[in-house]
């Protein structure tokens, strides 16, 4: 977060306009598709053989019941999700969504990803502010499409898009929230 803040403050010091989108994923760790994750390990990271088999055994074959009102269901196999209470669970999730970094960079924007939160930000000269905002909204749309195709979902209620400039105009002197981006 220090880098995000530093980048934005340096842009504002130069007189640029900055835009920041705070994106949140809904139940992110619980929705990771095991087959997509294993395929990504194989294709994107070149993990194979014993290492891939070990990761696969960590993910697959796990069972869990549901308890409610003192009653317990039958054991069901868990097909989605990574364990949140372990270091490996967080690492697997980071690798699962690592493709978001180049996707955001393709829009000439910067990103910071931590757990299930994603910050997308960029800056431009004041004369290009409308282009920055359009680029940001298109990026958010593409991120939403990517998350959907990877069985993740952006939480529209927690997604915020902010624009800031340091011009002397009172209407631009504070961070202002723009219209909530459509995530569909």
Backbone as a ProteinNet text record, in pm:
[ID]
protein_1_A
[PRIMARY]
XXXXXXXXXXXXXXXXXXXXXXXXXXXXXXXXXXXXXXXXXXXXXXXXXXXXXXXXXXXXXXXXXXXXXXXXXXXXXXXXXXXXXXXXXXXXXXXXXXXXXXXXXXXXXXXXXXXXXXXXXXXXXXXXXXXXXXXXXXXXXXXXXXXXXXXXXXXXXXXXXXXXXXXXXXXXXXXXXXXXXXXX
[TERTIARY]
81.8	0	86.3	205.1	293.7	332	353.8	390	273.5	151.9	34.2	23.3	30.6	21.2	133.9	255.9	370	352.8	312.7	293	187.7	77	-31.3	12.4	78.2	122.6	225.9	315.2	414	344.2	242.4	167.4	96	33.8	-35.9	61.9	180.7	282.6	325.2	320.7	354.9	239.7	123.8	7.2	-81.7	-55.2	-137.3	-267.2	-357.7	-481.8	-456.9	-505.7	-487.8	-623.5	-628.6	-749.9	-712.5	-801.2	-778.6	-908.1	-900.6	-1016.2	-981.3	-1067	-1050.2	-1148.7	-1097.2	-1180.9	-1174.1	-1286.7	-1294.5	-1361.3	-1306.8	-1364.8	-1456	-1566.8	-1662.4	-1618.7	-1604.4	-1571.1	-1459.2	-1355.7	-1251.8	-1182.5	-1138.7	-1065.2	-1153.8	-1284.1	-1377.7	-1418	-1389.6	-1437.4	-1326.8	-1204.6	-1094.4	-1124.3	-1125.4	-1152.6	-1022.9	-1026.1	-905.8	-850.4	-937.7	-888.2	-820.1	-875.8	-812.4	-678.2	-675.3	-551.7	-442.7	-474.6	-374.3	-328.1	-421.6	-383.9	-291	-321.6	-237.9	-97.4	-89.6	42.1	123	54.7	121.5	161.3	67.1	89.5	163.2	129.8	190.3	321.6	332	449.3	539	498.1	581.5	596.1	504	510	451.1	525	479	532.7	505.8	559.6	515.7	611.8	585.5	533.4	586.3	542.8	394.9	354.1	213.9	124.7	172	95.3	78.2	180.2	171.9	67.4	69.5	-29.3	-169.2	-180.8	-310.2	-362.6	-275.5	-320.1	-359	-297.5	-332.2	-472.6	-509.9	-639	-752.4	-725.9	-832.9	-848.4	-965.2	-992.5	-1029.4	-1036.4	-1076.5	-1228	-1275	-1418.8	-1457.3	-1584.5	-1633	-1783	-1828.8	-1973.7	-2023.6	-2154.1	-2216.6	-2295	-2274	-2346.5	-2444.9	-2568.7	-2670	-2771.2	-2797.3	-2896.2	-2871.5	-2745.8	-2710.9	-2710	-2742.2	-2744	-2621.9	-2569.7	-2453.2	-2486.9	-2450.5	-2476.1	-2374	-2394.5	-2297.1	-2171.7	-2059.3	-1937	-1949.1	-1907.3	-1907.1	-1764.9	-1728	-1596.9	-1595	-1485.9	-1469.3	-1403	-1473.5	-1423.8	-1365.3	-1393.7	-1349.5	-1288.7	-1202.9	-1148.7	-1009.8	-940	-809.9	-818.9	-752.3	-757.4	-700.5	-776	-733.7	-639.9	-640.1	-561.3	-417.5	-374	-236.8	-161.3	-30.1	53.5	35.5	25.5	11.4	-120.2	-227.1	-354.8	-344.1	-276.8	-259.8	-170.2	-64.5	25.6	-48.4	-127.7	-204.2	-301.7	-362.9	-456.2	-382.6	-266.3	-186.9	-150.8	-109.3	-74.8	-197.7	-312.4	-437.1	-474.2	-453.7	-497.2	-382.3	-264.5	-148.2	-166.4	-251.4	-274.5	-340.8	-392.5	-452.9	-347.6	-226.1	-121.7	-94.5	-65	-44	-170.7	-286.5	-412.3	-428.9	-401.4	-411.3	-303	-182.9	-72.4	-102.4	-179	-217.3	-301.2	-360.9	-440	-355.8	-224.6	-130.3	-162.8	-205.2	-236	-149.2	-140.2	-63.3	-158.2	-104.7	-189.7	-115.6	-193.1	-143.6	-246.4	-203.1	-292.1	-251.3	-347.3	-322.7	-446.9	-428.2	-538.5	-648.9	-770.6	-880	-905.9	-816.3	-830.8	-736.4	-784.9	-704.2	-717.8	-605.7	-606.2	-553.5	-630.2	-590.6	-579.7	-466.8	-448.9	-364.2	-379.5	-303.1	-313.7	-244.6	-245.7	-225	-260.4	-243.4	-238.4	-207.9	-216.3	-364	-394.6	-535.8	-607.8	-537.4	-601.9	-642.2	-581.1	-613.5	-695.9	-755	-828	-945.7	-1017.6	-1131.9	-1083.8	-968.7	-911.7	-868.2	-810.3	-770.4	-892.5	-998.6	-1119.2	-1180	-1184.6	-1237.8	-1151.2	-1020.3	-926.5	-945.3	-963.7	-985	-1113.8	-1220.9	-1348.3	-1340	-1270	-1252.7	-1169.5	-1068.6	-986.3	-1070.1	-1152.3	-1238.1	-1333.1	-1386.9	-1474.8	-1398.9	-1276.5	-1197.6	-1157.7	-1127.8	-1098.5	-1221.9	-1338.9	-1463	-1486.8	-1460.3	-1477	-1377.1	-1252.2	-1150.7	-1190.4	-1234.4	-1270.7	-1387	-1483.6	-1597.9	-1553.2	-1465.7	-1419.9	-1330.9	-1285.7	-1203.2	-1277.7	-1410.2	-1499.5	-1481.8	-1440.3	-1433	-1536.6	-1570.6	-1670.8	-1631.4	-1634.5	-1610.5	-1732.5	-1708.3	-1815.1	-1846.6	-1955	-1991.6	-2016.7	-2065.7	-2095.3	-1968	-1856.2	-1731.3	-1633.6	-1674.3	-1587.1	-1605.4	-1494.5	-1496.4	-1399.3	-1437.5	-1354.5	-1340	-1217.4	-1191.4	-1101.8	-1123.7	-1040.4	-995.9	-870.6	-816.6	-726.4	-737.1	-643.2	-610	-505.5	-465.1	-484.4	-579.3	-606.1	-674.3	-663.3	-722.2	-874.5	-936.6	-1082.9	-1143	-1242.2	-1301.6	-1364.4	-1414.3	-1478.5	-1377.3	-1250	-1148.8	-1046.8	-1069.2	-966.8	-966.6	-1063.4	-1069.5	-1087.9	-1060.2	-1092.6	-1241.5	-1283.2	-1426.5	-1456.3	-1566.2	-1610.4	-1686.9	-1648.4	-1720.1	-1831.4	-1907.7	-2016.9	-1960.8	-2039	-1995.8	-1980.8	-1862.9	-1843.8	-1933.1	-1983.9	-2064.5	-1969.6	-2000.4	-1910.9	-1961.4	-2063.1	-2113.7	-2061.3
-119.5	0	126.1	114.7	231.4	271.9	173.1	205.4	272.3	221.7	281.8	428	451.8	588	675.3	623	699.2	735.3	638.6	665	772.9	763.2	861.2	999.1	1006.6	1136.7	1201.4	1120.8	1177.5	1232	1160.6	1208	1338.9	1346.3	1468.9	1584.5	1556.7	1661.3	1717.5	1635.4	1681.1	1758.4	1759.2	1827.1	1736.2	1606.1	1510.9	1479.8	1419.1	1366.6	1218.6	1169.3	1027.8	961	835.8	755.2	626.9	584.1	464.8	385.2	257.2	168	64	49.6	-48.9	-161.9	-277.3	-390.4	-498	-560.6	-665.2	-787.3	-903.9	-1027.9	-1089.6	-1143	-1208.9	-1353.2	-1391.7	-1529.3	-1586.4	-1508.3	-1541.5	-1674.4	-1695.1	-1817.2	-1940.4	-1923.5	-2036.2	-2073.6	-1988.9	-2013.3	-2052	-2069	-2107.9	-2246.2	-2253.8	-2379	-2460.9	-2580.1	-2663	-2697.7	-2729.2	-2767.1	-2648.4	-2528.5	-2408.9	-2383.7	-2395.5	-2371.7	-2469.5	-2597.2	-2697.2	-2676.3	-2641.7	-2613.7	-2492.4	-2389	-2269	-2301.8	-2386.2	-2426.8	-2496.1	-2580.2	-2655.3	-2563.5	-2482.9	-2403.8	-2272.7	-2202.6	-2071.2	-2078.1	-2175	-2180.2	-2300.4	-2390.6	-2505.1	-2608.2	-2609.1	-2706.4	-2837.3	-2946.1	-3076.3	-3186.1	-3307.5	-3422.8	-3428.9	-3460.8	-3480.5	-3352.7	-3238.8	-3111.8	-3085.7	-3106.5	-3085.9	-3190.2	-3312.6	-3418.1	-3383.7	-3325.4	-3288.1	-3177.3	-3076.6	-2967.9	-3024	-3112	-3173.6	-3252.7	-3327.2	-3405.6	-3315	-3198.3	-3101.6	-3046.5	-3028.3	-2968	-3069	-3181.5	-3275.4	-3381.9	-3440.3	-3548.1	-3501.7	-3371.2	-3321.2	-3329.7	-3362.3	-3372.7	-3284.5	-3245.8	-3158.3	-3177.1	-3185.6	-3187.4	-3046.7	-3031.2	-2906.2	-2935.4	-2853.3	-2869	-2754	-2787.7	-2685.1	-2736.7	-2655.5	-2687.4	-2825.2	-2855.5	-2982.2	-3101.5	-3081.6	-3190.8	-3177.6	-3291.5	-3292.2	-3365.8	-3306.1	-3367	-3477.1	-3544.4	-3642.7	-3566.2	-3633.9	-3573.8	-3551.4	-3434.6	-3401.6	-3363.7	-3400	-3361.9	-3212.9	-3149.1	-3006.2	-2989.9	-2926.1	-2908.8	-2770.4	-2679.5	-2541	-2490.4	-2390.8	-2323	-2369.6	-2280.2	-2312.8	-2283.3	-2363.8	-2340.6	-2203.2	-2125	-1989.2	-1985.2	-2085.4	-2081.8	-2125	-2147.7	-2194.7	-2100.4	-2102.3	-2020.9	-2067.6	-2197.2	-2250.6	-2204.8	-2195.5	-2149.3	-2010.5	-1919.7	-1783.1	-1781.9	-1860.9	-1867.5	-1921.7	-2025.6	-2081.3	-1978.3	-1899.4	-1797	-1688.3	-1647.7	-1546.1	-1596	-1721.6	-1777.8	-1791.7	-1818.7	-1834.6	-1706	-1593.1	-1467.8	-1379.2	-1435.9	-1358.9	-1301.7	-1362.3	-1311.8	-1174.3	-1130.7	-997.7	-887.5	-910.7	-806.9	-766.2	-860	-816.6	-763.6	-815.3	-764.5	-617	-579.9	-439.8	-356.1	-410.8	-338.8	-313.3	-402.4	-381.9	-255.8	-207.1	-83.5	38	17.7	123.2	172.5	81.4	112.8	26.4	64.9	-10.2	-86.1	-185.7	-265.9	-302.8	-332.7	-388.7	-491.5	-615.8	-723.7	-775.5	-787.4	-845.1	-921.8	-1048.3	-1135.7	-1123.2	-1087.6	-1078.4	-935	-844.3	-704	-671.1	-587.9	-542.9	-392.4	-323.2	-179.4	-158.5	-86.6	-49.2	102.4	154.5	299.4	348.4	476.1	538.7	688.9	757.7	903.3	954.3	1080.1	1144.1	1294.4	1365.3	1510.7	1547.6	1664.3	1704.5	1705.2	1736.8	1740.1	1600.8	1495.9	1358.2	1285.4	1359.4	1297.1	1211.9	1258.3	1179.1	1048.7	1051.1	928.6	832.9	887.5	805.5	737.3	813.1	756.1	648.6	672.8	573	447.3	467.5	355.2	274.5	344.5	278.5	196.6	254.3	182.8	60.9	73.4	-41.6	-149.8	-109.4	-205.3	-280.3	-207.2	-271.1	-369.4	-330.6	-420.3	-547.4	-532.5	-648.6	-734.9	-672.7	-748.8	-827.9	-765.7	-835.5	-954.1	-935.6	-1045.2	-1157.8	-1121.8	-1221.9	-1298.5	-1224.7	-1293.3	-1388.4	-1347.5	-1433.4	-1560.4	-1546.6	-1663.8	-1754.2	-1705.8	-1785.8	-1820.2	-1814.6	-1852.3	-1766.3	-1643.5	-1547.2	-1439.1	-1360.3	-1255.6	-1129.3	-1017.1	-889.2	-852.3	-797.9	-752.7	-607	-585.5	-450.7	-356	-407.3	-322.6	-267.3	-335.9	-291.2	-232.1	-221.5	-163.9	-13	58.6	204.9	256.8	361.3	425.2	572.2	615.8	751.6	824.6	953.7	1039	1157.7	1199.1	1309.8	1397.4	1527	1620.5	1726.9	1799.7	1906.2	2043.3	2055.1	2185.9	2272.8	2405.1	2491.2	2495.1	2438.1	2439.8	2364.5	2424	2356.4	2222.1	2208	2081.5	1968.8	2002.3	1899.8	1894.1	1964.5	1973	1854	1767.9	1650.3	1526.3	1410.2	1285.6	1286.8	1249.4	1239.2	1102.1	1050.9	919.9	939.1	864.4	872.6	769.2	762.9	665.4	525.1	442.6	305.9	232.2	173.5	103.7	-19	-42.1	-163.1	-280.4	-386.5	-502.4	-617.5	-594.1	-705.3	-697.8
0	0	0	60.2	62.1	-79.6	-166.6	-304.2	-376.9	-357.5	-420.9	-378.2	-247.8	-195.1	-248.9	-249.8	-299.6	-447.3	-528.7	-672.1	-694.7	-622.1	-639.4	-590.7	-475.6	-424.3	-515.9	-573.9	-666.9	-792.2	-840.6	-957.7	-924.7	-807.7	-768.2	-750.3	-695.9	-681.5	-816.9	-920.1	-1055.4	-1119.3	-1053.8	-1109.3	-1191.4	-1188.8	-1263.5	-1190	-1259.8	-1204.2	-1176.8	-1063.1	-1028.4	-1015.5	-1053.8	-1039.2	-966.5	-879.1	-798.3	-792	-820.4	-805.6	-701.2	-603	-497.2	-526	-564.2	-602.7	-495.3	-469.2	-368.5	-430.9	-403.7	-453.4	-348.5	-391.8	-303.2	-279.2	-152.9	-114.4	-200.9	-222.9	-319.2	-291.3	-169.8	-138.8	-152.9	-133.9	-139.2	-280.9	-378.9	-514.5	-612.5	-565.8	-654.1	-712.7	-844.4	-914.4	-919.9	-861.9	-854.5	-992	-1087.6	-1220.3	-1289.6	-1274.9	-1332.8	-1264.4	-1132.8	-1057.6	-1098.7	-1108.9	-1147.5	-1291.3	-1380.7	-1519.1	-1526	-1447.4	-1446.3	-1393.7	-1292	-1240.7	-1350.7	-1427.3	-1533	-1649	-1697.9	-1818.8	-1795	-1688.1	-1664.6	-1588	-1498.6	-1411.1	-1436.8	-1527.5	-1562.8	-1452.3	-1359.2	-1250.1	-1301.5	-1282.2	-1331	-1239.8	-1277.1	-1205.5	-1060.7	-975.6	-832.8	-767.4	-806.2	-745.1	-775.6	-899.9	-935.9	-868	-859.7	-791.5	-643.5	-582.7	-441.4	-422	-508.3	-499.9	-524	-622.8	-652.5	-532.3	-467	-350.8	-234.6	-227.1	-122.4	-144.5	-271.1	-304.9	-316.2	-376.8	-410.2	-302.5	-301.3	-207.8	-68	-46.9	84.3	95.5	213.7	237.7	355.3	355.1	461.7	478.7	604	627	655.7	653.9	695.3	822.3	924.4	1049.8	1065.5	1102.3	1123.6	1225	1324.2	1427.6	1488.4	1514.3	1577.4	1484.4	1358.5	1260	1169.8	1128.1	1039.8	911.1	797.8	668.1	640.4	530.3	481.1	438.9	437	387.5	236.9	192.9	49.7	9.8	-112.1	-162.5	-194.6	-160.9	-185.8	-322.2	-415.1	-551.6	-575.3	-484	-501.5	-371.5	-383.9	-267.2	-228.6	-160.5	-102.6	46.8	127.8	272.9	307.8	381.8	416.1	535.5	616.8	739.5	724.2	601.2	581.3	489	499.5	410.7	266.8	245.8	111	46.6	124.5	70.1	10.2	80.7	29.5	-94	-92.1	-207.2	-329.9	-311.2	-423.2	-479.4	-392.2	-439.2	-516.9	-469.8	-540.6	-680.5	-690.7	-820.6	-910.1	-849.1	-924.1	-996.5	-932.8	-994.5	-1042.2	-1053.9	-1099	-1239.5	-1321.7	-1457.4	-1458.6	-1344.8	-1339.7	-1356.1	-1310.9	-1317.4	-1461.8	-1553.3	-1692.7	-1758.9	-1720.3	-1776.9	-1743.3	-1620.2	-1577.4	-1645.4	-1654.9	-1720.1	-1868	-1932.1	-2072.7	-2089.7	-1982.8	-1985.8	-1943.7	-1934.5	-1892.7	-1752	-1667.1	-1527.9	-1437.9	-1313.6	-1215.2	-1124.3	-1055.1	-967	-839.3	-739.7	-614.2	-570.7	-555.1	-517.4	-379.7	-291.7	-160.2	-117.1	-84.5	-46.4	-150.7	-110.7	-208	-252.8	-221.6	-260.4	-375.1	-465.7	-578.8	-589.8	-598.6	-623.7	-765.5	-844.7	-980.3	-980.3	-1028.3	-1023.6	-1140.5	-1167.3	-1273.3	-1263.2	-1349.1	-1347.5	-1488.8	-1507.4	-1637.6	-1616.2	-1723.4	-1716.9	-1705.8	-1650.4	-1639.8	-1774.3	-1881.9	-2013.7	-2062.2	-2006.3	-2045.6	-1939.2	-1846.1	-1734.9	-1782	-1883.5	-1930.2	-1993.8	-2058.2	-2116	-2004.2	-1898.2	-1783.7	-1722.5	-1704.7	-1644.6	-1735	-1864.2	-1957.6	-1957	-1954.7	-1950.5	-1821.7	-1711	-1582.1	-1584.6	-1635.1	-1640.3	-1732.3	-1845.4	-1934.9	-1865.9	-1792	-1718.2	-1615	-1540.2	-1439.4	-1507.3	-1621.7	-1697.4	-1738	-1787.4	-1828.6	-1709.2	-1596.6	-1475.1	-1432.6	-1438.8	-1403.1	-1496.2	-1623.1	-1719.1	-1688.8	-1658.7	-1625.5	-1499.4	-1396.7	-1271.9	-1296.2	-1374.6	-1404.4	-1477	-1574.3	-1650.3	-1566.2	-1451.6	-1361	-1232.1	-1239	-1128.7	-1003.9	-1023.2	-913.7	-942.9	-842	-863.1	-787.8	-859.7	-794.3	-711.5	-594.8	-506.4	-540.1	-612.4	-657.6	-540.6	-427.8	-312.6	-247.9	-264.9	-203	-303.8	-429	-531.3	-534.8	-528.5	-525.8	-631.2	-701.5	-803.3	-764.5	-740.2	-694.5	-793.5	-807	-892.1	-808.4	-826.3	-745.4	-832	-811.6	-872.7	-770.2	-796.1	-703.1	-765.1	-852.7	-911.6	-807	-817.4	-716	-716.9	-818.1	-825.6	-707.6	-637.2	-521.8	-557	-677.6	-713.3	-733.3	-748.6	-769.7	-656	-548	-444.9	-350.1	-358.7	-272.7	-358.7	-299.8	-367.9	-392.5	-508.3	-532.4	-588.5	-542.7	-587.4	-717.3	-817.9	-944.6	-941	-1048.4	-1051.2	-1030	-960.9	-933.1	-1066	-1090.2	-1216.9	-1227.3	-1347.3	-1370.4	-1383.2	-1311.5	-1310.1	-1394.6	-1473.9	-1557	-1697.3
[MASK]
++++++++++++++++++++++++++++++++++++++++++++++++++++++++++++++++++++++++++++++++++++++++++++++++++++++++++++++++++++++++++++++++++++++++++++++++++++++++++++++++++++++++++++++++++++++++

